[in-house]
């Protein structure tokens, strides 16, 4: 059934026509009043003096009508003035809202690009330079994931307030979107040190904790700075350059500022190539587990392997993890990548002898995922690998961003029968309270201390202290980076339980590891048969 169209509201053109008609009527009324008013008034005067016979009724009625029309016109004039004022205010408000970010009241991206280009032109005319700051809040996504979007919004508002408090009122300030802010200001060509001071003040202000629902949330910011020295600089180019510098800050450790340098562009291109390669290489199975032997240091008996990730790129060959793991962490790919390779390792290791354990490293980024324990448990179920043979290694640095969440994850894994190891001990800031609060089964001494034992009394003292700490807490010790017999003998004397390093064997591919285990009779069932079957010897070589 057809529906009737709603009545149309008069548009501005129709209103203008109506105003013209009303104005014409008023003008005509005034002219008529001038023409008839004097005649009527003369008749009234003559009638009052007894000379005339009174006013003409038609003229009197016309005069009254004229007065009514004039009053109508005056009221319409007042209405028009009020309507124009309201319309002007509404248009100004609409323009303001169109240029502003509703959460922070900063400029939005579109307005910043327009006004920023005008600022560059004005600075060029005044023979001054322009600095563009691009600020990215560190770990903001984690705040949203853990504390909720209300906490994220609160953080953005506080960040905007602190940025505005540090920068001069003449600076342009905008929120580009998400957790990215941009600020621009003019400065004298010799005043770059002042810009550095402002940037340092911004870093300091943004690292102060923010209170939300009784919790202290600490983030920080990485700031990239781009420079415009003349009117030829384009806003898009400056934002891109500042973005490159900002990511360079993140690579250098976050919570700092960096000026853009042209050499950074090459580093970004390489980083983008690696990220693209990771994304395309995962579904093609280019990432594989390699296995580094772990031995009982007193007897030399093989007791387990640590899984290490390698990228077997068809284009670049075997790529070590220090080249691609940082990129995977920064791009948010590490969770998917790690679980894929751990799944492969569990599938391979389920054919090992029950006495052989598998240790896997977990990225600090994965411990920000509240569902990580469930994801790892799901892999154990799908592959049929015994949880009692798995050891999860957690680095010290993972413990400080959200200890309650880490405690929840490791407790859940512990309940499944998974063993827990504190990795790279001595390089972070662990305290006895962390060791007591979390159910660790083992401490691993970082390889930097082990490798320096023979030539550094300080390193040896640290190793001895860690071993004694492990004894007092009833936690066995694993030493990483054992590369010679002298170091192995010293660690044995100190009472270290397990060791790994090139002295015992380099990380090897799955095929080479299966061959090693088969030679020692440490495979069971189908895995032993597969290892005994003839195959491509090239696949059995170690890395």
Short mmCIF file of C-alpha atoms in Angstrom, two decimals, residues 244-464:
data_model
loop_
_atom_site.label_atom_id
_atom_site.label_comp_id
_atom_site.label_asym_id
_atom_site.label_seq_id
_atom_site.Cartn_x
_atom_site.Cartn_y
_atom_site.Cartn_z
CA UNK A 244 58.46 6.92 10.64
CA UNK A 245 60.41 8.66 13.41
CA UNK A 246 57.82 7.57 15.97
CA UNK A 247 58.20 3.91 15.00
CA UNK A 248 61.96 4.32 15.22
CA UNK A 249 61.41 5.44 18.83
CA UNK A 250 59.41 2.30 19.50
CA UNK A 251 62.19 0.16 18.07
CA UNK A 252 64.66 1.96 20.32
CA UNK A 253 62.67 1.16 23.45
CA UNK A 254 59.59 3.43 23.48
CA UNK A 255 58.82 6.33 25.82
CA UNK A 256 61.13 8.79 24.04
CA UNK A 257 61.23 11.24 21.11
CA UNK A 258 63.14 11.16 17.82
CA UNK A 259 63.59 13.63 14.96
CA UNK A 260 63.00 12.25 11.49
CA UNK A 261 66.13 11.40 9.50
CA UNK A 262 66.08 10.24 5.89
CA UNK A 263 67.94 7.04 6.73
CA UNK A 264 64.91 5.95 8.76
CA UNK A 265 62.87 5.47 5.59
CA UNK A 266 65.06 2.57 4.49
CA UNK A 267 64.62 0.90 7.89
CA UNK A 268 60.85 1.30 7.59
CA UNK A 269 60.87 -0.23 4.11
CA UNK A 270 62.81 -3.23 5.44
CA UNK A 271 60.43 -3.53 8.38
CA UNK A 272 57.43 -3.41 6.05
CA UNK A 273 58.97 -6.09 3.86
CA UNK A 274 59.47 -8.31 6.90
CA UNK A 275 55.90 -7.74 8.09
CA UNK A 276 54.54 -8.50 4.63
CA UNK A 277 56.70 -11.62 4.51
CA UNK A 278 55.38 -12.78 7.89
CA UNK A 279 51.77 -12.31 6.82
CA UNK A 280 52.25 -14.21 3.56
CA UNK A 281 54.64 -16.79 5.01
CA UNK A 282 52.40 -18.01 7.85
CA UNK A 283 49.76 -19.68 5.68
CA UNK A 284 52.52 -21.11 3.45
CA UNK A 285 54.19 -22.82 6.42
CA UNK A 286 57.49 -20.96 6.13
CA UNK A 287 57.96 -20.75 9.93
CA UNK A 288 59.27 -23.92 11.54
CA UNK A 289 60.30 -25.11 15.01
CA UNK A 290 63.98 -25.83 15.65
CA UNK A 291 65.11 -27.68 18.76
CA UNK A 292 68.08 -26.91 21.03
CA UNK A 293 69.18 -29.81 23.29
CA UNK A 294 68.98 -29.51 27.10
CA UNK A 295 71.10 -31.92 29.17
CA UNK A 296 71.54 -33.01 32.74
CA UNK A 297 74.79 -31.15 33.37
CA UNK A 298 76.16 -33.74 35.81
CA UNK A 299 75.67 -36.80 33.59
CA UNK A 300 75.40 -35.32 30.09
CA UNK A 301 72.09 -37.17 29.60
CA UNK A 302 69.66 -35.61 27.12
CA UNK A 303 66.55 -34.51 29.07
CA UNK A 304 64.74 -32.11 26.75
CA UNK A 305 64.73 -29.48 24.03
CA UNK A 306 63.93 -25.80 23.86
CA UNK A 307 61.89 -24.91 20.81
CA UNK A 308 63.22 -21.95 18.83
CA UNK A 309 61.44 -20.42 15.87
CA UNK A 310 63.08 -20.10 12.46
CA UNK A 311 61.85 -18.53 9.23
CA UNK A 312 62.67 -20.72 6.25
CA UNK A 313 62.11 -18.10 3.57
CA UNK A 314 62.20 -19.34 -0.04
CA UNK A 315 63.53 -15.89 -1.03
CA UNK A 316 66.06 -15.08 1.73
CA UNK A 317 66.89 -18.50 3.21
CA UNK A 318 66.98 -19.24 6.95
CA UNK A 319 66.19 -16.07 8.92
CA UNK A 320 67.06 -15.95 12.64
CA UNK A 321 64.37 -14.91 15.16
CA UNK A 322 66.01 -11.62 16.19
CA UNK A 323 65.23 -10.32 12.69
CA UNK A 324 61.51 -11.04 12.58
CA UNK A 325 60.24 -11.57 16.16
CA UNK A 326 60.37 -7.83 17.09
CA UNK A 327 58.41 -6.98 13.93
CA UNK A 328 55.86 -9.69 14.69
CA UNK A 329 55.44 -8.31 18.21
CA UNK A 330 55.03 -4.68 17.10
CA UNK A 331 52.57 -5.60 14.34
CA UNK A 332 50.43 -7.80 16.60
CA UNK A 333 51.23 -10.97 14.64
CA UNK A 334 53.25 -12.71 17.33
CA UNK A 335 50.26 -14.42 18.96
CA UNK A 336 49.10 -16.19 15.81
CA UNK A 337 52.66 -16.90 14.64
CA UNK A 338 53.78 -18.35 17.97
CA UNK A 339 50.76 -20.61 18.36
CA UNK A 340 51.17 -21.92 14.80
CA UNK A 341 54.80 -22.95 15.42
CA UNK A 342 54.09 -24.27 18.93
CA UNK A 343 51.35 -26.43 17.39
CA UNK A 344 53.87 -27.85 14.91
CA UNK A 345 56.35 -28.51 17.72
CA UNK A 346 53.75 -30.31 19.86
CA UNK A 347 52.77 -32.48 16.91
CA UNK A 348 56.43 -33.42 16.38
CA UNK A 349 57.26 -33.90 20.06
CA UNK A 350 54.34 -36.17 20.90
CA UNK A 351 56.41 -39.04 19.43
CA UNK A 352 59.30 -38.41 21.84
CA UNK A 353 60.09 -40.57 24.85
CA UNK A 354 58.14 -39.43 27.95
CA UNK A 355 61.41 -38.52 29.66
CA UNK A 356 62.12 -35.79 27.08
CA UNK A 357 60.54 -32.40 27.78
CA UNK A 358 59.71 -29.58 25.39
CA UNK A 359 60.28 -25.97 26.47
CA UNK A 360 58.61 -23.11 24.56
CA UNK A 361 59.17 -19.37 24.86
CA UNK A 362 56.19 -17.09 25.29
CA UNK A 363 56.31 -13.48 24.10
CA UNK A 364 55.38 -10.77 26.61
CA UNK A 365 52.70 -9.72 24.13
CA UNK A 366 51.00 -13.12 24.44
CA UNK A 367 50.74 -12.71 28.20
CA UNK A 368 48.52 -9.68 27.59
CA UNK A 369 45.93 -12.01 26.05
CA UNK A 370 43.47 -13.16 28.75
CA UNK A 371 42.63 -16.22 26.59
CA UNK A 372 46.20 -17.39 26.08
CA UNK A 373 45.96 -20.26 28.57
CA UNK A 374 42.85 -21.60 26.85
CA UNK A 375 44.48 -21.33 23.41
CA UNK A 376 47.55 -23.29 24.55
CA UNK A 377 45.40 -25.89 26.30
CA UNK A 378 43.41 -26.30 23.08
CA UNK A 379 46.66 -27.05 21.20
CA UNK A 380 47.60 -29.68 23.79
CA UNK A 381 44.22 -31.37 23.35
CA UNK A 382 44.31 -31.22 19.54
CA UNK A 383 47.83 -32.65 19.26
CA UNK A 384 47.56 -35.11 22.13
CA UNK A 385 50.83 -33.88 23.65
CA UNK A 386 51.06 -34.55 27.41
CA UNK A 387 50.93 -31.33 29.43
CA UNK A 388 53.41 -32.84 31.90
CA UNK A 389 56.12 -32.83 29.20
CA UNK A 390 55.62 -29.14 28.35
CA UNK A 391 57.55 -26.29 29.99
CA UNK A 392 56.52 -22.69 29.31
CA UNK A 393 59.29 -20.10 29.60
CA UNK A 394 58.31 -16.58 30.67
CA UNK A 395 60.78 -13.68 30.62
CA UNK A 396 61.20 -11.36 33.59
CA UNK A 397 60.00 -8.33 31.64
CA UNK A 398 56.58 -9.95 31.20
CA UNK A 399 55.81 -9.68 34.91
CA UNK A 400 55.54 -5.94 35.31
CA UNK A 401 52.84 -4.68 32.97
CA UNK A 402 49.97 -6.66 34.47
CA UNK A 403 50.99 -9.04 37.21
CA UNK A 404 47.38 -10.07 38.11
CA UNK A 405 46.70 -11.18 34.51
CA UNK A 406 50.03 -13.02 34.30
CA UNK A 407 49.24 -14.75 37.60
CA UNK A 408 45.85 -15.83 36.25
CA UNK A 409 47.39 -17.24 33.05
CA UNK A 410 50.26 -19.12 34.68
CA UNK A 411 48.01 -20.51 37.41
CA UNK A 412 45.65 -21.85 34.75
CA UNK A 413 48.56 -23.48 32.89
CA UNK A 414 49.91 -24.88 36.12
CA UNK A 415 46.54 -26.46 36.85
CA UNK A 416 46.76 -28.23 33.48
CA UNK A 417 50.08 -29.80 34.52
CA UNK A 418 52.35 -27.49 32.51
CA UNK A 419 55.71 -26.61 34.11
CA UNK A 420 56.75 -22.94 34.31
CA UNK A 421 60.23 -21.47 33.96
CA UNK A 422 61.41 -17.91 34.65
CA UNK A 423 63.58 -17.15 31.61
CA UNK A 424 66.53 -14.74 31.22
CA UNK A 425 66.78 -14.35 34.99
CA UNK A 426 69.07 -11.53 36.05
CA UNK A 427 68.36 -9.21 33.09
CA UNK A 428 65.08 -7.78 34.36
CA UNK A 429 63.75 -6.55 37.66
CA UNK A 430 62.29 -9.61 39.31
CA UNK A 431 62.02 -9.57 43.06
CA UNK A 432 61.56 -12.34 45.56
CA UNK A 433 57.91 -11.32 45.80
CA UNK A 434 57.43 -12.25 42.11
CA UNK A 435 59.11 -15.62 42.60
CA UNK A 436 56.89 -16.30 45.59
CA UNK A 437 53.69 -14.96 44.02
CA UNK A 438 53.94 -17.01 40.83
CA UNK A 439 54.19 -20.83 40.73
CA UNK A 440 57.50 -21.16 38.87
CA UNK A 441 59.18 -24.56 38.74
CA UNK A 442 62.57 -23.49 37.41
CA UNK A 443 64.90 -20.51 36.98
CA UNK A 444 66.97 -20.02 33.81
CA UNK A 445 70.17 -17.98 34.06
CA UNK A 446 70.56 -15.61 31.13
CA UNK A 447 73.29 -16.64 28.68
CA UNK A 448 75.03 -13.24 28.95
CA UNK A 449 76.09 -14.06 32.53
CA UNK A 450 77.01 -17.66 31.72
CA UNK A 451 79.14 -16.68 28.72
CA UNK A 452 81.05 -14.08 30.79
CA UNK A 453 81.73 -16.32 33.79
CA UNK A 454 85.29 -17.21 32.87
CA UNK A 455 86.49 -13.64 32.42
CA UNK A 456 84.29 -11.61 34.74
CA UNK A 457 84.23 -12.02 38.54
CA UNK A 458 81.04 -9.95 38.63
CA UNK A 459 79.24 -12.29 36.20
CA UNK A 460 80.44 -15.30 38.16
CA UNK A 461 79.19 -13.73 41.40
CA UNK A 462 75.77 -13.16 39.82
CA UNK A 463 75.59 -16.79 38.65
CA UNK A 464 76.55 -18.03 42.14
#
